[in-house]
Amino acid sequence: MTGYQSVSFQESSTSDTERVDILLSQMTLAEKIGQMTQVEKNSITPEAVTEYGIGSVLSGGGGSPAPNTPQMWARMTRRFQEAALRSRLGVPLLYGVDAIHGHNNVAGATIFPHNVGLGATHDPELAARIGRITAVELSATHVHWNFTPCVAVPQDIRWGRTYEGFGEQTDLVSEMGAAAVRGLQEADDYSGLSHRQAILACAKHFVGDGGAAWGSAGQYEWIQDNWQRAGSQYQIDQGDMNGDEATLRAVHLPPYQVAIEAGARSIMVSFSSWNGLKLHAHKYLLTDVLKREMGFTGFLVSDWMAIDQLDPDFYTCVVTAVNAGLDMIMVPFDYRRFILTLTQAVEKGDVPLARIEDAARRILAVKEEMGLFAQPWGDESLLPQVGCQAHRQVAREAVRRSLVLLKNEGALPLPKNTPRLLVAGAAADDVGLQCGGWTIEWQGKSGPITPGTTFLAGVRETVAAETAVNYQPDGRFPANLTADAGIVVLSEPPYAEGVGDRADLTLPASDLALIERARPHCRRLIVILYSGRPLIITDCLPRCDAFIAAWLPGSEGQGISDVLFGDYPFSGKLPFTWPRSMNQIPACAAEDTPLFPYGYGLTTKGGK
Ligand code: BGC
Ligand code: BGC
């Protein structure tokens, strides 16, 4: 029995707050700082988790065990938790991941549409159901903490994280974000965060990440890290939002207020800055506004190595961030250096002990609310539900409802008994492209990266037995082959974060050439686009009879054929204004009309 448990803190007469106070009174400075430390899983051993009393371990994008199976995930996280429980006071750790569209690092998990697609459904209830399913799949692998929802309000679609946001309007983001929080945190019999299948949500990235300007991302020559070197090409991501406080409060702050009301107990701070001051150094926004004014009593976690960007001197970084109000630091690599530095800062009086007490208390209070001291485990009996049919059905439903029909001149719905269908585009038969970034790997990847149904497989499943489906990835059909209908599937290559910042969103010439090759073979041509944001399709639109914005639909491509062949109606509505040209980005001038306005979307008659 550990010292902590021996003070009978589990006695029902003791309140949560008292139990946390008792625990805190037993902790050394090193143990409190250990709680404030979050380490990437490949950078620490279970033995070191025990020795330092580490508060949290995370898997970054693609941070999977080998082999990448749900069972191995459960084994990996279990080893870290066991190690935490062996520490002097036996404080359980929080294992965190980015399960931003399902448990997306795990091969075989259900992959839902990215948030941009959920925004197109305008349906918070669906977002909540998806959160619940994601929570079940996380719980099966002993993961307690999900770095989602992203409640950014993207104002410039050149940003590589546009698809992580639910849309360009604050109200939509607020509503969908709050629903996602509830879905993750509230198990069916609502018993609060202490339910074994409740997952701690994390609203991110506080605040104004969606307002950063093109070309405002900084350079940090002193950071020696491959990823940071890649980051030197970032344009918007991690950049600066230049604007007054009224705009910040009106556009970017409300989703946090609503998320807090929905029960969010952790918030991740943004890499970005506001009027030149990094959020990780922003005491006014973190402490005065978020914690005091908005009454946020949960804890703040920093983003990946983000404090390192504050100053070439790491001591200054640590002191500034912790004093600004950061409670847990996503180090993520050299945790010894972080622990040593923060310890020195406290000893020298540069970080007040009271700040350490407050940070540790906030973290422990959330762990207590989650019931982790009594029950630190997820539920491996749920492993068979990871990627199960019932979950995939909900993903398929989400795909159906997320599709936005932008043009339809008598082409849709397609009859299932069309004698011949031509399908073109490599994306038509590619789960990886359907899923986009943050799938199996941080940047995502094309190809059969995880089990799922491609669009083409869905078509084959849906059409009548006598329908011939001819598929040519490059659209080079035999010269004399013609059909009543042809479908061309286009896709942005997968990307995540600033790697997806793009100056020019014009559909590439190779996509137009693909359409040109397929066009003469089909009486009616339907174009489906997989993308994380609107692209400039103005030249392509006249060449087709129907155009579908499918966003990044995820593993269940059959949801597209469900709607294409009329089993269900098209119902999605644009969560972003669709620009006519790059001149309308970042914002469409008032006197100028976009190609399609926010909220646009045609409908069709559907069977069910
Ligand atoms: C990790 C991601 C992380 C990124 C930094 C990658 O190496 O896998 O999880 O977000 O670095 O942005
Ligand atoms: C991203 C966060 C993510 C974290 C951990 C960072 O690079 O900005 O959104 O939660 O990595 O993977």
XYZ file of C-alpha atoms and ligand atoms in Angstrom:
632
model
C 0.000 0.000 0.000
C 1.343 3.425 -0.868
C 1.739 6.224 1.645
C -0.973 8.206 -0.009
C -3.575 5.503 0.230
C -2.564 4.818 3.834
C -3.995 8.175 4.879
C -7.331 6.554 4.051
C -8.075 9.168 1.491
C -10.645 6.910 -0.089
C -12.884 7.283 2.968
C -16.230 8.495 1.780
C -16.438 11.100 4.509
C -13.547 12.971 2.929
C -14.465 15.370 0.120
C -12.579 15.503 -3.172
C -10.947 18.789 -2.220
C -9.858 17.515 1.158
C -8.399 14.411 -0.403
C -6.406 16.505 -2.844
C -5.202 18.732 0.011
C -4.102 15.725 2.038
C -2.222 14.354 -0.921
C -0.618 17.695 -1.702
C 0.540 18.083 1.896
C 2.447 14.809 1.564
C 4.185 15.750 -1.667
C 7.735 16.944 -2.039
C 8.566 19.744 -4.474
C 9.971 17.122 -6.838
C 6.710 15.206 -6.767
C 4.662 18.304 -7.493
C 6.914 19.162 -10.416
C 6.658 15.557 -11.582
C 2.889 16.003 -11.828
C 3.440 19.067 -13.983
C 5.577 17.107 -16.438
C 4.230 15.463 -19.586
C 6.610 13.285 -21.600
C 6.408 11.678 -25.017
C 6.243 7.901 -24.666
C 9.423 7.066 -26.601
C 11.416 9.526 -24.507
C 10.827 7.897 -21.133
C 10.919 4.447 -19.572
C 8.352 3.136 -17.103
C 11.148 3.084 -14.493
C 11.667 6.822 -14.915
C 7.910 7.419 -14.633
C 8.103 5.750 -11.211
C 11.269 7.567 -10.155
C 10.072 11.065 -11.087
C 6.375 10.583 -10.332
C 5.521 11.786 -13.833
C 2.027 13.245 -14.200
C 1.343 12.418 -17.824
C 2.708 10.508 -20.799
C 1.551 11.120 -24.350
C 1.637 9.600 -27.772
C 2.146 12.303 -30.393
C 0.718 11.879 -33.880
C 1.730 8.377 -34.993
C 3.099 7.509 -31.527
C 2.046 3.879 -31.762
C 3.525 0.686 -30.339
C 4.845 -1.997 -32.689
C 2.908 -3.839 -33.886
C 0.202 -1.207 -34.032
C -2.785 -3.107 -32.668
C -5.387 -2.154 -30.062
C -4.030 -4.935 -27.818
C -0.481 -3.559 -27.978
C -1.794 -0.098 -27.226
C -3.484 -1.409 -24.101
C -0.281 -3.176 -23.069
C 1.841 -0.070 -23.631
C -0.391 2.281 -21.659
C -0.876 -0.309 -18.914
C 2.899 -0.487 -18.366
C 3.133 3.265 -17.938
C 0.192 3.348 -15.537
C 1.601 0.483 -13.491
C 4.845 2.431 -13.258
C 3.029 5.543 -12.025
C 1.215 3.503 -9.387
C 4.596 2.218 -8.140
C 5.799 5.770 -7.429
C 6.134 6.765 -3.758
C 2.610 8.189 -3.516
C 1.098 6.045 -6.233
C -0.469 8.936 -8.115
C -1.986 7.606 -11.357
C -0.934 9.246 -14.623
C -2.989 10.580 -17.472
C -2.157 9.005 -20.818
C -2.962 11.508 -23.580
C -3.415 11.213 -27.346
C -4.809 13.182 -30.264
C -7.868 11.091 -31.134
C -9.202 13.896 -33.250
C -11.366 11.841 -35.623
C -11.680 8.561 -33.795
C -8.749 6.801 -32.035
C -6.820 7.656 -35.168
C -3.317 6.436 -34.340
C -4.558 2.892 -33.836
C -4.666 0.636 -36.887
C -8.169 -0.804 -37.070
C -9.928 1.958 -35.123
C -13.029 3.661 -36.518
C -12.021 6.791 -38.423
C -14.682 9.504 -38.535
C -14.787 12.522 -40.853
C -12.495 15.334 -39.713
C -14.203 18.199 -37.882
C -14.738 20.239 -41.052
C -17.071 17.461 -42.270
C -18.880 17.321 -38.931
C -19.321 21.082 -39.172
C -21.094 20.522 -42.489
C -23.677 18.346 -40.720
C -24.425 21.227 -38.314
C -25.536 18.479 -35.925
C -24.199 18.640 -32.354
C -25.992 15.445 -31.405
C -23.973 13.566 -34.018
C -20.748 15.166 -32.750
C -21.639 13.965 -29.252
C -22.314 10.412 -30.431
C -18.969 10.368 -32.210
C -17.276 11.630 -29.048
C -18.903 8.808 -27.086
C -17.734 6.125 -29.515
C -14.233 7.574 -29.567
C -14.286 7.472 -25.762
C -15.172 3.781 -25.793
C -12.331 2.983 -28.202
C -9.911 5.059 -26.079
C -11.049 3.433 -22.878
C -10.372 -0.012 -24.364
C -6.693 0.984 -24.559
C -6.427 2.702 -21.110
C -6.152 6.171 -22.637
C -7.895 8.710 -20.398
C -7.186 11.977 -22.063
C -7.949 13.213 -25.554
C -6.417 16.445 -26.939
C -9.663 17.421 -28.612
C -11.937 19.175 -29.535
C -10.050 21.756 -31.524
C -12.309 24.784 -31.167
C -10.294 27.036 -33.435
C -12.371 29.366 -35.604
C -10.273 29.333 -38.799
C -10.429 32.648 -40.627
C -7.963 31.825 -43.411
C -8.385 28.522 -45.250
C -4.748 28.564 -46.349
C -4.073 27.337 -42.797
C -3.108 23.644 -42.672
C -5.306 23.110 -39.611
C -8.498 24.429 -41.190
C -10.014 20.934 -41.215
C -9.513 20.534 -37.475
C -12.004 23.353 -36.966
C -15.760 22.835 -37.313
C -16.186 25.952 -39.431
C -15.529 29.641 -39.866
C -18.322 30.867 -37.602
C -18.023 31.101 -33.865
C -21.522 29.840 -33.073
C -21.109 26.658 -35.071
C -17.713 25.949 -33.483
C -19.096 26.600 -30.005
C -22.042 24.305 -30.450
C -20.119 21.454 -32.046
C -17.167 21.797 -29.662
C -19.365 21.653 -26.576
C -21.134 18.583 -27.956
C -17.795 16.872 -28.551
C -16.775 17.584 -24.942
C -20.011 16.108 -23.621
C -19.707 13.060 -25.853
C -16.213 12.260 -24.627
C -16.873 12.956 -20.975
C -20.398 11.704 -20.397
C -20.972 7.981 -20.486
C -24.473 6.733 -21.229
C -25.698 6.464 -17.675
C -24.324 9.924 -17.017
C -22.257 9.517 -13.919
C -19.757 12.223 -14.691
C -16.059 12.154 -15.352
C -15.512 9.336 -12.885
C -17.190 6.834 -15.174
C -14.714 4.277 -16.452
C -15.638 5.108 -20.028
C -15.437 8.862 -19.567
C -12.485 10.503 -21.324
C -11.056 13.856 -20.309
C -11.524 16.319 -23.173
C -9.063 19.134 -23.955
C -10.289 22.232 -25.752
C -7.519 23.697 -27.920
C -5.620 25.817 -28.857
C -6.195 28.724 -26.512
C -6.744 31.215 -28.092
C -6.898 32.844 -31.506
C -5.011 30.096 -33.387
C -7.613 30.432 -36.139
C -6.900 34.140 -36.456
C -3.187 34.008 -37.285
C -2.090 35.901 -40.390
C -0.281 34.517 -43.434
C 3.475 34.912 -43.129
C 3.405 35.600 -39.394
C 4.931 32.301 -38.216
C 8.239 32.792 -36.404
C 11.715 31.280 -36.719
C 13.366 29.588 -33.764
C 16.957 28.907 -34.816
C 17.911 27.759 -31.335
C 15.561 24.758 -31.416
C 17.450 21.719 -32.697
C 14.691 19.380 -33.741
C 13.802 17.927 -37.110
C 10.202 18.852 -36.764
C 10.994 22.433 -35.831
C 13.191 22.667 -38.901
C 10.216 21.562 -40.976
C 8.311 24.207 -39.064
C 10.459 26.904 -40.568
C 8.232 26.647 -43.651
C 5.103 27.314 -41.609
C 3.257 30.437 -42.679
C 0.053 30.701 -40.634
C 0.346 27.849 -38.177
C 1.925 28.951 -34.879
C 1.810 32.522 -36.203
C 0.399 35.782 -34.889
C -3.126 37.034 -34.612
C -3.026 40.772 -35.002
C -6.242 42.329 -33.820
C -8.058 44.095 -31.045
C -9.356 42.495 -27.911
C -12.990 42.950 -28.924
C -12.416 40.732 -31.991
C -10.518 38.160 -29.962
C -13.366 38.032 -27.469
C -16.141 37.995 -30.062
C -14.695 35.503 -32.531
C -12.240 33.216 -30.768
C -13.070 33.177 -27.063
C -16.733 32.021 -26.915
C -16.068 28.358 -27.820
C -13.946 28.113 -24.643
C -16.666 29.567 -22.473
C -19.135 27.076 -23.896
C -16.668 24.174 -23.590
C -16.076 25.037 -19.935
C -19.824 25.124 -19.336
C -20.029 21.710 -21.010
C -17.501 20.426 -18.470
C -14.092 20.771 -20.149
C -11.427 20.382 -17.442
C -8.294 20.734 -19.530
C -7.330 23.307 -22.130
C -4.268 23.307 -24.397
C -2.529 26.614 -24.980
C -1.770 27.705 -28.538
C 1.641 27.921 -30.185
C 0.411 31.164 -31.724
C 0.692 34.692 -30.396
C -1.648 37.628 -30.039
C -0.264 41.000 -31.151
C 3.229 39.603 -30.951
C 3.111 37.992 -27.507
C 3.110 34.178 -27.482
C 0.107 32.652 -25.743
C 2.495 30.499 -23.690
C 3.778 33.726 -22.155
C 0.418 35.462 -21.970
C -0.373 35.854 -18.300
C -3.247 38.215 -19.033
C -5.107 35.771 -21.282
C -4.215 32.582 -19.400
C -4.523 33.707 -15.819
C -6.555 36.909 -15.761
C -9.050 36.084 -18.487
C -9.305 32.290 -18.630
C -8.730 31.298 -15.029
C -10.035 34.346 -13.147
C -12.633 36.018 -15.334
C -13.983 32.899 -17.059
C -13.629 30.822 -13.921
C -11.696 27.922 -15.426
C -10.677 25.676 -12.524
C -9.239 22.807 -14.586
C -5.627 22.765 -15.776
C -3.720 24.229 -18.708
C -1.333 22.097 -20.734
C 1.268 23.549 -23.066
C 1.644 22.434 -26.657
C 4.464 20.251 -27.998
C 7.807 21.920 -27.131
C 5.966 25.219 -27.394
C 7.605 26.792 -24.363
C 10.987 26.353 -26.096
C 9.914 28.987 -28.619
C 9.626 31.708 -25.975
C 13.330 32.453 -25.652
C 16.736 31.009 -26.603
C 17.338 30.584 -22.854
C 15.393 27.580 -21.569
C 15.366 28.858 -17.987
C 13.535 31.969 -19.184
C 11.089 29.770 -21.145
C 10.180 27.704 -18.093
C 9.845 30.655 -15.738
C 7.760 32.658 -18.200
C 5.365 29.841 -19.088
C 4.717 28.609 -15.556
C 4.289 32.121 -14.217
C 1.923 32.925 -17.084
C -0.344 30.115 -15.851
C 0.672 26.889 -17.570
C 0.034 23.979 -15.214
C 1.394 21.021 -17.161
C 4.221 21.201 -19.677
C 4.236 18.991 -22.776
C 8.012 18.889 -22.659
C 7.971 16.419 -24.621
C 11.535 15.026 -24.870
C 14.129 16.143 -22.337
C 12.052 15.892 -19.173
C 15.113 15.807 -16.897
C 16.188 19.212 -18.129
C 12.680 20.565 -17.599
C 12.415 19.175 -14.068
C 15.857 20.448 -13.147
C 15.153 23.891 -14.565
C 11.795 24.329 -12.861
C 13.280 23.116 -9.573
C 16.034 25.721 -9.810
C 13.515 28.412 -10.678
C 11.527 27.634 -7.529
C 14.647 27.473 -5.375
C 15.787 30.851 -6.689
C 12.350 32.332 -6.122
C 11.728 33.051 -9.808
C 8.639 30.845 -9.754
C 6.650 31.165 -6.514
C 5.976 27.944 -4.654
C 2.318 28.952 -4.567
C 2.223 28.724 -8.369
C 3.579 25.152 -8.199
C 1.018 24.266 -5.526
C -1.763 25.697 -7.635
C -0.648 23.827 -10.768
C -0.268 20.504 -8.973
C -3.580 20.992 -7.162
C -5.415 21.617 -10.437
C -3.945 18.490 -12.030
C -4.622 16.297 -8.992
C -8.159 17.656 -8.657
C -8.972 16.594 -12.209
C -7.459 13.144 -11.605
C -9.593 12.919 -8.479
C -12.745 13.973 -10.354
C -11.962 11.302 -12.903
C -11.871 8.736 -10.133
C -8.411 7.632 -11.193
C -7.192 7.056 -7.642
C -9.899 4.484 -7.077
C -9.879 3.089 -10.615
C -6.913 4.021 -12.793
C -7.721 1.671 -15.649
C -9.678 1.805 -18.834
C -11.623 -1.285 -19.761
C -9.922 -3.902 -21.933
C -13.174 -5.819 -22.224
C -14.071 -3.098 -24.739
C -11.212 -4.095 -27.073
C -13.532 -6.002 -29.440
C -15.413 -2.739 -29.942
C -12.410 -0.941 -31.437
C -13.391 -0.505 -35.083
C -16.492 -2.700 -34.684
C -19.347 -2.632 -37.172
C -21.672 -0.656 -34.910
C -19.085 2.121 -34.606
C -18.367 2.071 -38.338
C -22.086 2.452 -39.022
C -22.068 5.741 -37.145
C -18.985 6.869 -39.080
C -20.783 5.976 -42.305
C -23.807 7.965 -41.204
C -21.526 10.922 -40.454
C -20.041 10.670 -43.959
C -23.522 10.713 -45.542
C -24.509 13.774 -43.615
C -21.257 15.672 -44.125
C -21.304 15.710 -47.935
C -22.085 19.084 -49.473
C -23.596 19.052 -52.939
C -22.404 22.208 -54.700
C -23.729 21.571 -58.183
C -26.260 19.135 -59.602
C -27.582 19.466 -63.128
C -29.780 16.434 -63.380
C -26.946 14.034 -62.540
C -27.844 12.920 -59.024
C -29.022 10.689 -57.545
C -27.635 7.999 -59.819
C -29.805 4.994 -60.599
C -28.329 1.827 -59.086
C -29.000 -0.052 -62.301
C -26.968 2.285 -64.514
C -25.611 -0.195 -67.092
C -22.054 1.141 -66.887
C -20.206 3.456 -64.528
C -16.744 4.863 -65.064
C -14.668 5.779 -62.024
C -11.396 7.708 -62.224
C -8.829 9.111 -59.796
C -6.404 7.305 -57.482
C -8.321 8.770 -54.552
C -11.378 6.685 -55.452
C -9.691 3.591 -54.041
C -7.535 4.931 -51.232
C -8.402 4.828 -47.527
C -5.389 6.954 -46.593
C -6.456 9.843 -48.829
C -10.019 9.569 -47.499
C -8.698 9.937 -43.956
C -6.196 12.788 -44.421
C -3.717 13.920 -41.760
C -3.693 12.644 -38.176
C -4.388 9.084 -39.305
C -1.968 6.301 -38.276
C 0.802 8.866 -38.773
C 0.967 12.507 -37.817
C 0.912 13.654 -41.454
C -1.346 10.830 -42.652
C -0.391 8.816 -45.705
C -1.970 7.518 -48.884
C -2.705 3.827 -49.358
C -4.353 1.046 -47.336
C -3.009 2.372 -44.019
C -5.890 1.042 -41.913
C -8.951 -1.136 -42.509
C -11.832 0.710 -44.123
C -14.065 0.871 -47.167
C -12.886 2.973 -50.090
C -15.341 4.942 -52.172
C -14.861 2.471 -55.043
C -15.578 -0.530 -52.826
C -18.702 1.267 -51.628
C -19.860 1.848 -55.197
C -19.344 -1.811 -56.092
C -21.310 -2.806 -53.007
C -24.202 -0.493 -53.877
C -24.831 -0.838 -57.619
C -27.042 -3.481 -59.202
C -25.472 -6.848 -60.043
C -25.651 -6.121 -63.775
C -23.891 -2.729 -63.547
C -20.375 -2.731 -64.991
C -17.957 -0.566 -63.008
C -14.799 0.386 -64.912
C -12.077 1.893 -62.779
C -9.053 3.706 -64.213
C -7.025 5.596 -61.604
C -5.514 7.849 -64.310
C -8.780 8.273 -66.256
C -7.306 6.752 -69.437
C -10.302 4.689 -70.522
C -10.225 2.718 -73.799
C -11.004 5.100 -76.669
C -14.369 3.626 -77.570
C -15.637 3.152 -74.023
C -18.544 5.386 -73.045
C -20.981 5.380 -70.171
C -24.011 7.183 -68.954
C -22.192 8.390 -65.885
C -18.629 8.865 -64.762
C -17.238 9.801 -61.382
C -13.874 11.499 -60.863
C -12.484 11.542 -57.333
C -9.893 14.223 -56.503
C -7.935 14.624 -53.300
C -5.607 16.974 -51.530
C -2.540 15.034 -50.382
C -2.679 14.371 -46.614
C -1.092 16.947 -44.285
C -1.201 18.097 -40.686
C -0.510 21.397 -38.959
C 1.701 23.984 -40.677
C 2.918 21.429 -43.214
C -0.456 22.049 -44.842
C -0.139 25.830 -44.987
C -0.589 26.614 -48.708
C -0.212 29.900 -50.580
C -2.257 28.669 -53.533
C -5.376 26.557 -53.148
C -6.103 26.314 -56.864
C -6.962 22.806 -58.009
C -3.746 21.446 -59.562
C -3.474 21.182 -63.354
C -3.129 17.401 -63.038
C -6.627 17.253 -61.508
C -8.082 19.290 -64.361
C -6.263 17.045 -66.845
C -7.806 13.976 -65.190
C -11.259 15.486 -65.629
C -10.486 16.303 -69.268
C -9.429 12.721 -69.951
C -12.537 11.207 -68.378
C -15.019 13.764 -69.728
C -15.407 12.490 -73.332
C -16.253 9.013 -72.044
C -19.206 10.043 -69.891
C -22.528 11.572 -70.691
C -22.746 12.995 -67.179
C -19.709 13.649 -65.027
C -19.689 13.816 -61.248
C -16.677 15.170 -59.363
C -16.022 14.297 -55.726
C -13.359 16.263 -53.854
C -11.559 15.100 -50.694
C -10.064 18.156 -49.043
C -9.550 19.741 -45.699
C -10.945 23.070 -46.919
C -12.511 24.689 -49.973
C -10.179 24.709 -52.984
C -10.441 26.963 -56.030
C -12.634 24.884 -58.365
C -13.977 27.699 -60.535
C -12.400 26.299 -63.740
C -13.462 22.751 -63.036
C -17.095 23.424 -62.207
C -18.355 24.050 -65.795
C -16.753 20.757 -66.888
C -18.925 18.621 -64.608
C -22.634 18.019 -64.062
C -22.392 17.514 -60.339
C -19.816 18.473 -57.720
C -19.545 17.102 -54.182
C -17.369 18.489 -51.401
C -16.681 15.350 -49.359
C -14.070 16.887 -46.942
C -11.963 14.164 -45.304
C -14.537 11.440 -44.767
C -12.434 8.807 -42.959
C -12.581 5.041 -43.101
C -16.196 4.575 -44.180
C -16.320 5.535 -47.860
C -19.575 3.729 -48.407
C -21.363 6.676 -46.847
C -20.714 8.477 -50.137
C -22.418 5.860 -52.299
C -25.345 5.766 -49.849
C -26.116 9.316 -50.914
C -24.887 9.176 -54.506
C -27.331 6.411 -55.370
C -30.244 7.963 -53.531
C -30.611 5.764 -50.471
C -30.253 8.978 -48.466
C -30.579 12.644 -49.396
C -27.724 15.129 -49.601
C -28.084 17.382 -46.584
C -24.669 18.910 -45.697
C -24.245 22.698 -45.664
C -20.967 24.575 -46.119
C -19.184 25.331 -42.831
C -16.849 27.655 -44.765
C -17.478 30.255 -47.459
C -16.321 28.808 -50.790
C -14.146 31.376 -52.601
C -14.196 31.985 -56.332
C -10.498 32.901 -56.546
C -7.449 33.343 -54.352
C -8.266 37.067 -54.277
C -11.124 36.218 -51.933
C -8.783 34.672 -49.378
C -8.469 35.307 -46.472
C -11.757 37.183 -46.668
C -14.269 37.880 -49.365
C -14.820 41.632 -49.751
C -18.376 42.688 -48.979
C -19.113 43.808 -52.543
C -17.780 40.558 -53.988
C -19.763 37.314 -54.145
C -18.036 34.067 -53.264
C -18.517 31.001 -55.448
C -20.810 29.577 -52.751
C -21.805 31.288 -49.504
C -21.490 29.852 -46.003
C -24.408 27.492 -45.390
C -24.843 26.592 -49.057
C -25.702 23.016 -50.032
C -28.177 21.449 -52.457
C -30.401 18.577 -51.500
C -31.644 15.548 -53.382
C -34.508 13.198 -52.776
C -33.342 10.257 -50.722
C -34.996 6.957 -49.896
C -34.532 6.842 -46.132
C 4.392 14.455 -33.428
C 3.073 15.176 -33.350
C 3.303 16.569 -32.956
C 4.315 17.202 -33.893
C 4.667 18.571 -33.513
C 5.323 15.183 -34.366
O 6.563 14.562 -34.420
O 4.201 13.167 -33.872
O 2.215 14.604 -32.433
O 2.105 17.237 -32.989
O 5.504 16.469 -33.937
O 3.749 19.441 -34.000
C -0.319 20.059 -31.827
C -1.395 19.715 -30.854
C -1.260 18.291 -30.412
C 0.126 18.027 -29.883
C 0.357 16.600 -29.453
C 1.039 19.657 -31.332
O 1.981 19.839 -32.331
O -0.333 21.445 -32.063
O -2.653 19.946 -31.419
O -2.225 18.006 -29.439
O 1.066 18.338 -30.885
O 0.433 15.737 -30.516
